[in-house]
Tab-separated table of C-alpha atoms (C1' of nucleotides) in Angstrom:
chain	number	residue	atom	x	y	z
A	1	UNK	CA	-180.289	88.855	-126.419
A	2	UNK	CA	-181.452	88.672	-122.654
A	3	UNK	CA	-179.810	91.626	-121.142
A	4	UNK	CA	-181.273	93.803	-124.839
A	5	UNK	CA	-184.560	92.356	-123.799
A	6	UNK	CA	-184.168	93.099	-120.128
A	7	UNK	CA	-182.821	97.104	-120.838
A	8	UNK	CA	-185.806	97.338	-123.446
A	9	UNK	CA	-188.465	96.056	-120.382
A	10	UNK	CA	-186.540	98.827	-118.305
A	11	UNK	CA	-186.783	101.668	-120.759
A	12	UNK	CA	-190.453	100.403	-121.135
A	13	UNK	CA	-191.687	100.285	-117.452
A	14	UNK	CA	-189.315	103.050	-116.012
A	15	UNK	CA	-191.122	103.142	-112.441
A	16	UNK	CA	-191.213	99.265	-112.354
A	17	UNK	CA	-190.221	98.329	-108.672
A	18	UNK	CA	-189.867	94.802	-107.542
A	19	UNK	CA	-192.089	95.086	-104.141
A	20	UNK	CA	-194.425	97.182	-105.625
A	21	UNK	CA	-194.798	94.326	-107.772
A	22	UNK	CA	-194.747	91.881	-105.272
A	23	UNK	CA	-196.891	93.594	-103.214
A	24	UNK	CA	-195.140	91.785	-100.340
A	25	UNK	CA	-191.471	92.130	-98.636
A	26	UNK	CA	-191.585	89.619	-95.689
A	27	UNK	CA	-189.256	86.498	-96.975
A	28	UNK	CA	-192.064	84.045	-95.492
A	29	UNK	CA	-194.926	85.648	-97.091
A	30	UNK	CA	-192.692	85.769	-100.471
A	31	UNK	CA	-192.313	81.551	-100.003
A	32	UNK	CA	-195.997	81.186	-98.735
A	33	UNK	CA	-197.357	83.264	-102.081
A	34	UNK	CA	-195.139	81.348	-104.490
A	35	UNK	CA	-196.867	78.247	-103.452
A	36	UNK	CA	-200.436	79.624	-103.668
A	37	UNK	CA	-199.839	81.330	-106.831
A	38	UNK	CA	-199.799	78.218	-108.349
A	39	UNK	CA	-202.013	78.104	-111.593
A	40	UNK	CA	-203.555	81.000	-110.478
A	41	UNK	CA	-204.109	84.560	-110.833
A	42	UNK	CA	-202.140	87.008	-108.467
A	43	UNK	CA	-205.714	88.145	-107.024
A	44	UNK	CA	-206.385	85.044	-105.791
A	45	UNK	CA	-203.917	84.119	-104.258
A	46	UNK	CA	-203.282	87.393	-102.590
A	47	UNK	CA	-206.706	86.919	-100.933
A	48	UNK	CA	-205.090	83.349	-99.841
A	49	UNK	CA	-202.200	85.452	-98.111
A	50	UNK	CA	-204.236	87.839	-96.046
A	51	UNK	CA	-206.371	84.932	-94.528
A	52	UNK	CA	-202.660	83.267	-93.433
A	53	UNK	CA	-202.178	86.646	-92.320
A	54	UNK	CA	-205.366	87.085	-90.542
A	55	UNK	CA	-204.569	83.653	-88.731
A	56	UNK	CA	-201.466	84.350	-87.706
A	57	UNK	CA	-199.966	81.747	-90.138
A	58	UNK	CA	-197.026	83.758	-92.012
A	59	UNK	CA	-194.421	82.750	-89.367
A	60	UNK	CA	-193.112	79.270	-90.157
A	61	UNK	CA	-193.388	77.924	-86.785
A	62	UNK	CA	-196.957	78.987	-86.384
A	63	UNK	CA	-197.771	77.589	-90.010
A	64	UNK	CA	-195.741	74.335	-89.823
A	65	UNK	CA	-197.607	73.713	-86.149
A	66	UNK	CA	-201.475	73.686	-88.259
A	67	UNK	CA	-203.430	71.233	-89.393
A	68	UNK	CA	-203.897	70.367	-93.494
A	69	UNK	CA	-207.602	70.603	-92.907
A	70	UNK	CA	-207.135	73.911	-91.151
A	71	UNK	CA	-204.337	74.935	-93.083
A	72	UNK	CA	-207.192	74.321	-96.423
A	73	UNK	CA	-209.853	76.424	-95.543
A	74	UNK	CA	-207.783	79.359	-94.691
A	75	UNK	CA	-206.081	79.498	-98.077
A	76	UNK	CA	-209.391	77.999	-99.638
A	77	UNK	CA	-209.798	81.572	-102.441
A	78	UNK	CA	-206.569	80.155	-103.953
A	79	UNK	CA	-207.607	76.907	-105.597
A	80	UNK	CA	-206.015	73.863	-105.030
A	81	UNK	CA	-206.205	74.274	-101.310
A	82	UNK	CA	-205.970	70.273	-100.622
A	83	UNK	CA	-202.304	70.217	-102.672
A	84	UNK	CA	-201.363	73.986	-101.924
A	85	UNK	CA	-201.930	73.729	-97.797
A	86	UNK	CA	-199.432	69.921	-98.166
A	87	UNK	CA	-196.966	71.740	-99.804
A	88	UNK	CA	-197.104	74.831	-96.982
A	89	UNK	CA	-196.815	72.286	-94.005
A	90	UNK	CA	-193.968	70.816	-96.232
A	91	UNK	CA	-192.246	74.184	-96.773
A	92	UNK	CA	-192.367	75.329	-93.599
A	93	UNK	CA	-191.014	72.490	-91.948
A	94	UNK	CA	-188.266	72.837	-94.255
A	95	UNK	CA	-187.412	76.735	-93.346
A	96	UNK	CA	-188.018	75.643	-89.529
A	97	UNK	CA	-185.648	72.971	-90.034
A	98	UNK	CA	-183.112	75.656	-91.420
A	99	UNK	CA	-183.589	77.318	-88.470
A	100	UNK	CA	-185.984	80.274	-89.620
A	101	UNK	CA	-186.089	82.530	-92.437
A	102	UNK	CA	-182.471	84.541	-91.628
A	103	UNK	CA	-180.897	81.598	-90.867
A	104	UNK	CA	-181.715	79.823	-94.387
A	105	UNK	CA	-181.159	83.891	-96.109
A	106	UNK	CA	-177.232	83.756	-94.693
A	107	UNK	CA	-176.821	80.062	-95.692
A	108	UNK	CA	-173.235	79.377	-97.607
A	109	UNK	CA	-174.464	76.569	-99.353
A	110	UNK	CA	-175.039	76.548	-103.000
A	111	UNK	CA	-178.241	77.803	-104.972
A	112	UNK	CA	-177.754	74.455	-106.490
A	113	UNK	CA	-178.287	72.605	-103.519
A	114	UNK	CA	-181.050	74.921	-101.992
A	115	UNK	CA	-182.846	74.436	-105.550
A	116	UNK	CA	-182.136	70.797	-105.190
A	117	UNK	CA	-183.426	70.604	-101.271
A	118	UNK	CA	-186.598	72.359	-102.183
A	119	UNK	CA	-187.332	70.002	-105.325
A	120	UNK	CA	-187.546	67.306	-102.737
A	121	UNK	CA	-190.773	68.760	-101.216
A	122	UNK	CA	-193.508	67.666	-103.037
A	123	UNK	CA	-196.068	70.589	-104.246
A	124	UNK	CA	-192.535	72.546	-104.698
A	125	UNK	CA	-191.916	72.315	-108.970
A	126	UNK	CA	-189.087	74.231	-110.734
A	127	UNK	CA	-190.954	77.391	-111.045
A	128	UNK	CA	-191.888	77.698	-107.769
A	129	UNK	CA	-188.603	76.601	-106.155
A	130	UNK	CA	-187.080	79.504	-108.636
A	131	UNK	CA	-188.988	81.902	-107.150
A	132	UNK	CA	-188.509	81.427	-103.943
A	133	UNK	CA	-184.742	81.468	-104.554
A	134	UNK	CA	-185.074	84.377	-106.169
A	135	UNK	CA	-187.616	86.622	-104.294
A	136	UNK	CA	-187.525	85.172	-100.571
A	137	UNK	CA	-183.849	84.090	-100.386
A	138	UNK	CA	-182.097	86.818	-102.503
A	139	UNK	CA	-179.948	83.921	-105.206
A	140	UNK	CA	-179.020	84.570	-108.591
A	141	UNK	CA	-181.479	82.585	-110.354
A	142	UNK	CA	-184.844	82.636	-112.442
A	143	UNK	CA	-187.859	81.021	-113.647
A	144	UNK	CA	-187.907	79.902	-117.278
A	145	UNK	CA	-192.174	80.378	-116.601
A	146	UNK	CA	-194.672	80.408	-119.666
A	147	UNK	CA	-194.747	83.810	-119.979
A	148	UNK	CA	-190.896	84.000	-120.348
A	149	UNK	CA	-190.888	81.340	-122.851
A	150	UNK	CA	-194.119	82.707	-124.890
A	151	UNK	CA	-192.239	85.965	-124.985
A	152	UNK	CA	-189.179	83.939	-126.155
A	153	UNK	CA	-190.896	82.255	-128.808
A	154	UNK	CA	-192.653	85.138	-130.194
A	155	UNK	CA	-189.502	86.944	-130.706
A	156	UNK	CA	-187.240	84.432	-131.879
A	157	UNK	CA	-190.074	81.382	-132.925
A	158	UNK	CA	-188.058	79.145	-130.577
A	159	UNK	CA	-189.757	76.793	-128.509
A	160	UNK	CA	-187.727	75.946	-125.811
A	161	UNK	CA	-188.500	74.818	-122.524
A	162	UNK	CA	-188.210	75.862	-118.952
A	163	UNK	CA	-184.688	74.681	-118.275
A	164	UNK	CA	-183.412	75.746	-121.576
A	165	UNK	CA	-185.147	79.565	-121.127
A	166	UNK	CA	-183.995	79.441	-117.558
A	167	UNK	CA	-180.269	78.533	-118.788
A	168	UNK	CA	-180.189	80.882	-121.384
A	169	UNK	CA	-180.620	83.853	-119.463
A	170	UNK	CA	-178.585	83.051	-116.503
A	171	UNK	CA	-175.783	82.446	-119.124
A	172	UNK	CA	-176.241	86.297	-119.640
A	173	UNK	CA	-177.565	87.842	-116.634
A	174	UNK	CA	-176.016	86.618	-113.178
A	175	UNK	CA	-176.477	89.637	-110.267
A	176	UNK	CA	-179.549	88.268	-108.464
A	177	UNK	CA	-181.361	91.861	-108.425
A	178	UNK	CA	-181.073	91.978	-112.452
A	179	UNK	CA	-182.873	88.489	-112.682
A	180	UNK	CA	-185.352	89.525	-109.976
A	181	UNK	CA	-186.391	92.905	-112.079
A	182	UNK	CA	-186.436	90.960	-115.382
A	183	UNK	CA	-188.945	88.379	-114.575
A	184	UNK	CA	-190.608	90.906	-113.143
A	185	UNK	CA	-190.588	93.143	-115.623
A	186	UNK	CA	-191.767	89.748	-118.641
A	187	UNK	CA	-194.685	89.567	-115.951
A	188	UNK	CA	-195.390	93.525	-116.363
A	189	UNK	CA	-194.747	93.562	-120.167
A	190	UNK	CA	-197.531	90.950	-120.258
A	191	UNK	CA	-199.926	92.428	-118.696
A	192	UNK	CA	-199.828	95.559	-119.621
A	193	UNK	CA	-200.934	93.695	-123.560
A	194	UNK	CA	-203.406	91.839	-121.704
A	195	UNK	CA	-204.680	95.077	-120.415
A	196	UNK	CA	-205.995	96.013	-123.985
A	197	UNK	CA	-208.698	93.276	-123.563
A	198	UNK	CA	-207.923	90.988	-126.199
A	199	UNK	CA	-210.105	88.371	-127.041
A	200	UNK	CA	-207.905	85.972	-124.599
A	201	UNK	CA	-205.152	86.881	-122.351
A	202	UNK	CA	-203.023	83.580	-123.687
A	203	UNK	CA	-203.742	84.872	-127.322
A	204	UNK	CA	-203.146	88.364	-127.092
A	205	UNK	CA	-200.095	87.669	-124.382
A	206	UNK	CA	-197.262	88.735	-126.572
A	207	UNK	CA	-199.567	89.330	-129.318
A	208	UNK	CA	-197.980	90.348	-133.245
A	209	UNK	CA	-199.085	93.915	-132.628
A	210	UNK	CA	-196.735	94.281	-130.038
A	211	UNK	CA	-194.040	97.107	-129.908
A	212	UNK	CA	-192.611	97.391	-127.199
A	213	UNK	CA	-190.303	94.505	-128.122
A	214	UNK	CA	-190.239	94.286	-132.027
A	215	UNK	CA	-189.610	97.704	-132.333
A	216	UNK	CA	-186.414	97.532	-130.269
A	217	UNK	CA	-184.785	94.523	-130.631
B	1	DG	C1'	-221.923	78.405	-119.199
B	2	DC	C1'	-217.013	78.407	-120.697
B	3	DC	C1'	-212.205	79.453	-120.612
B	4	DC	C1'	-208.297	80.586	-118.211
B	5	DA	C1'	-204.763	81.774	-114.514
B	6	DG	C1'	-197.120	83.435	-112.775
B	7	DG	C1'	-197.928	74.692	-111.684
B	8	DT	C1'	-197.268	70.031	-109.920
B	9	DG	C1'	-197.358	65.139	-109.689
B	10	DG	C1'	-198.700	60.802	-111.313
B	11	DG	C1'	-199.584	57.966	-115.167
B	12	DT	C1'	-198.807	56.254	-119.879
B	13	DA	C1'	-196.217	55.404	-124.406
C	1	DT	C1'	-188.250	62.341	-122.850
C	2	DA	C1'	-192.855	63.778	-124.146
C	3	DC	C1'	-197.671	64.264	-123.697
C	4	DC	C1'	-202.127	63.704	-120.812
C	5	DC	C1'	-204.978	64.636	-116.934
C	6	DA	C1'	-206.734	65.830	-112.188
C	7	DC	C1'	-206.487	69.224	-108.990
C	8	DA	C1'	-210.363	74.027	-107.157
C	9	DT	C1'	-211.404	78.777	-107.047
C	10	DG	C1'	-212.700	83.309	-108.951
C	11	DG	C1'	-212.886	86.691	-112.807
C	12	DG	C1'	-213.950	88.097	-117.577
DNA sequence: GCCCAGGTGGGTA
DNA sequence: TACCCACATGGG
């Protein structure tokens, strides 16, 4: 079902790139943005990014050597700045640790046990540790986010949760660049219904009048 | 004004 | 395990 879905996204969105969608390449800025995305919109926390930017902050060293106070006010458009700035200090101690981004991007060890490592930093949840596996360190794995499981639901009326969305599709999809263009791709799909200014972007996400997906699949 | 956004952690039952 | 809530800002 998960690799009709993801040719169906392709077919739909036939220019879709991942960096254009990211917006951002650098490994480090990838980790730093999953953080401040964080219950919040893109925008936001892409404003967040170009202040760490602007301060010099999107090299681990020079981020993990700031103050949480500091750290706060520079990422302060993103919401949750007290939490989000912890959880930075925390993360990039942990890729200094590694010894730097290329160091932790050639690692042998398991995705497992990089998953499991970055659970351990508080502020770091599932969905962000996903993403950061997936977009900054190039591993085969996903997020099983609300918008993946929304789309889920409304095509199947299964309600399943993060783990069990996650699991399905890596049971179907495994090359890392396939999982990285699908989630992607669920994020476009949504927005692109949102973009028809429905009365709320959570109603209207995935909305019956859909057809990209109902008519294909 | 009010609701929501690509979550997470701590608490309670 | 499954809910509930605080956490903060900016846009529609």
């Amino acid at each position: 079902m998960w690799k009709r879905i993801y040719h169906t996204l392709e077919r739909t969105f036939p220019s879709f790139t991942v960096d254009e969608w990211w917006g951002v390449t650098e490994p480090f800025a990838r980790m730093a943005g999953s953080v401040l995305v964080q219950n919040t919109t893109w925008i936001n926390a892409s404003k967040a990014l170009d202040r760490l930017e602007e301060a010099g902050l999107l090299e681990p060293a020079a981020l993990a050597g700031e103050t949480v106070e500091r750290l706060a006010e520079v990422i302060r458009p993103a919401g949750f700045q007290r939490a989000k700035s912890a959880a930075l200090l925390r993360l990039a101690g942990w890729v200094v640790e590694h010894g730097g981004v290329d160091r932790l991007r050639r690692l042998t060890d398991s995705t497992d046990e990089l998953r499991r490592q970055l659970l351990l930093l508080k502020g770091i949840g599932p969905e962000t540790a996903d993403t950061i596996l997936a977009y900054a360190l190039t591993r085969p794995t996903i997020s099983g986010d609300a918008y993946t499981r929304r789309l889920w639901q409304r095509l199947t009326g299964e309600v399943l949760s993060y783990e069990q969305v996650r699991r399905a599709i890596l049971a179907e999809l495994t090359e890392a660049e396939d999982l990285r263009r699908l989630h992607g791709l669920i994020v476009e799909h949504g927005k692109a219904i949102c973009a028809k200014r429905l009365p709320r972007c959570s109603a209207c996400l995935f909305a019956d009048d859909c057809r990209y997906l109902h008519d294909s699949i």
